[in-house]
mmCIF file of C-alpha atoms and ligand atoms in Angstrom:
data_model
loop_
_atom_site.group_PDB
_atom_site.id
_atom_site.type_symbol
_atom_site.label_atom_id
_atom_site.label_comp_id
_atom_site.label_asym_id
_atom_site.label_seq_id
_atom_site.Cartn_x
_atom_site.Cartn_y
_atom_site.Cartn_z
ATOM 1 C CA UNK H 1 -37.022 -124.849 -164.571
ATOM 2 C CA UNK H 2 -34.671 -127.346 -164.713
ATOM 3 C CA UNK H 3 -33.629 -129.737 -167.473
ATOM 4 C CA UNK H 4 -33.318 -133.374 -167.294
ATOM 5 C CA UNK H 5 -32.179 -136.053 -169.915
ATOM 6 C CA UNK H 6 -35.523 -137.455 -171.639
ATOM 7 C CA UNK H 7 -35.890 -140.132 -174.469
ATOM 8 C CA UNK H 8 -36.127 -138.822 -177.796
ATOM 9 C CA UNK H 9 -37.922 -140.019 -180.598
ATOM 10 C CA UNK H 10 -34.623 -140.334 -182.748
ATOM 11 C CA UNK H 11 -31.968 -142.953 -183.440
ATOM 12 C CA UNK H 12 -28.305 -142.624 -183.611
ATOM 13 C CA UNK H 13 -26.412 -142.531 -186.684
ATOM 14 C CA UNK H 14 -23.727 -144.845 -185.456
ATOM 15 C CA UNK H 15 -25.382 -147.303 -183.762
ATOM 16 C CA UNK H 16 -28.973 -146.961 -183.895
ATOM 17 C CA UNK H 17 -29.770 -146.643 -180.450
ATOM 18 C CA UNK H 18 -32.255 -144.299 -178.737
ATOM 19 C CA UNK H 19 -31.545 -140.506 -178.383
ATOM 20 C CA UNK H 20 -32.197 -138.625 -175.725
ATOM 21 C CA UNK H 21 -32.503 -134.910 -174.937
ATOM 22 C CA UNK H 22 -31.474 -132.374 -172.290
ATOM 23 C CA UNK H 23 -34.449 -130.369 -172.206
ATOM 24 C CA UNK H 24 -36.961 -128.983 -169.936
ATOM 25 C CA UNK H 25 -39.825 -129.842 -171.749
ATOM 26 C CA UNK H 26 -42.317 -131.861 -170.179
ATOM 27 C CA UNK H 27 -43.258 -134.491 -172.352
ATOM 28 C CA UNK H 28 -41.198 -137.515 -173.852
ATOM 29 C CA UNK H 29 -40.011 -136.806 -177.813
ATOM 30 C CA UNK H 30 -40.228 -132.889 -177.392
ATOM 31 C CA UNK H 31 -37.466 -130.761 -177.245
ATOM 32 C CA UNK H 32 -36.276 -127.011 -177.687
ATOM 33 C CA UNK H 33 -34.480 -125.868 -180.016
ATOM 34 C CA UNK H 34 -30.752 -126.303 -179.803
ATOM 35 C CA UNK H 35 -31.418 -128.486 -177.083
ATOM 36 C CA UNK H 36 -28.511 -130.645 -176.312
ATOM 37 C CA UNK H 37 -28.458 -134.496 -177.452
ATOM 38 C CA UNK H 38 -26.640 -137.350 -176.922
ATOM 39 C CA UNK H 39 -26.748 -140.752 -177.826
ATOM 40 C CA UNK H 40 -27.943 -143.369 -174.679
ATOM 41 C CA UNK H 41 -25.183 -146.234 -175.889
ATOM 42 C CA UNK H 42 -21.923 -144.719 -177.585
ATOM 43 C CA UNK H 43 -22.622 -140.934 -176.036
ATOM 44 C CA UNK H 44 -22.526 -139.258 -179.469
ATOM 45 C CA UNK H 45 -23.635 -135.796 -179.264
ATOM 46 C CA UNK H 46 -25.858 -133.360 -181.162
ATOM 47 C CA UNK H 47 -28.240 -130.289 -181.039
ATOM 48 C CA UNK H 48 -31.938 -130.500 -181.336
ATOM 49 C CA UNK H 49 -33.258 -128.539 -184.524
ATOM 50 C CA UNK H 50 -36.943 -127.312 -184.791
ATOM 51 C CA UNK H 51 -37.877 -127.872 -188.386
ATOM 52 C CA UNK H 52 -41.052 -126.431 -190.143
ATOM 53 C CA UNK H 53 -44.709 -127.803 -188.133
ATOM 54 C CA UNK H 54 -46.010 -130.638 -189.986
ATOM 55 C CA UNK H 55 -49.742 -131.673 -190.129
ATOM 56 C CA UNK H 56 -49.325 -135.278 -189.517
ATOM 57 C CA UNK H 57 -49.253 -134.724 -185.695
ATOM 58 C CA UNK H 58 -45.560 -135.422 -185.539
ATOM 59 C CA UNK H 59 -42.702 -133.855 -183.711
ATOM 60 C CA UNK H 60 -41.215 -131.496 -186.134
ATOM 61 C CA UNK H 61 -38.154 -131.571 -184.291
ATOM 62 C CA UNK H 62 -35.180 -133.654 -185.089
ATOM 63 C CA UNK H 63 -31.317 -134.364 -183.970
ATOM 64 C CA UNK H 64 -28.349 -132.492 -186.182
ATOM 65 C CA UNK H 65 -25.407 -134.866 -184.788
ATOM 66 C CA UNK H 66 -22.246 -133.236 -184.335
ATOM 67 C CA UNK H 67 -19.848 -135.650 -186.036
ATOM 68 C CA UNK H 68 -22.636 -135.501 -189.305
ATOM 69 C CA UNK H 69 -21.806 -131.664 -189.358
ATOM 70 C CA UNK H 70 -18.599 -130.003 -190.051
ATOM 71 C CA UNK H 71 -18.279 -129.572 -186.213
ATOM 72 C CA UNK H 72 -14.958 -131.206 -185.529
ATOM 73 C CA UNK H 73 -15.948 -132.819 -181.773
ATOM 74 C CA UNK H 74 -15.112 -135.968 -180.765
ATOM 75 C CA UNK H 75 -16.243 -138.405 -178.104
ATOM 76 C CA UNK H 76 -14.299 -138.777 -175.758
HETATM 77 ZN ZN1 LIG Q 101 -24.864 -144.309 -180.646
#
């Protein structure tokens, strides 16, 4: 399969735009795991981390962002 950029149901750190994924899941707001993720307005990249399944119906995955880790990449 291949993977496209999809909206993600998470907000950027920086400027608090939309997120979106590079995934080949179907469906809008899912992801894999270590997925890549950038930011749609100042590119900002990330990984997609699967956290423990909630019961609320959420997505339990979220967006580790790599300038919020020790991970010393920049945007170019
Ligand atoms: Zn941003």
């Amino acid at each position: 399969m291949s993977k496209k950029w999809k909206l993600f149901g998470d907000e950027c750190p920086i400027c608090g735009s939309e997120a979106e994924v590079f995934t080949d899941s179907k469906d809008d707001g899912f992801a894999y795991d270590d997925d890549d993720d950038r930011c749609v307005e100042c590119g900002l990249e990330g990984n997609v981390i699967i956290g423990d399944e909630d019961d609320n119906g959420g997505c339990p995955a979220y967006v580790s962002w790599s300038d919020f880790d020790d991970d010393e990449e920049t945007v170019s």
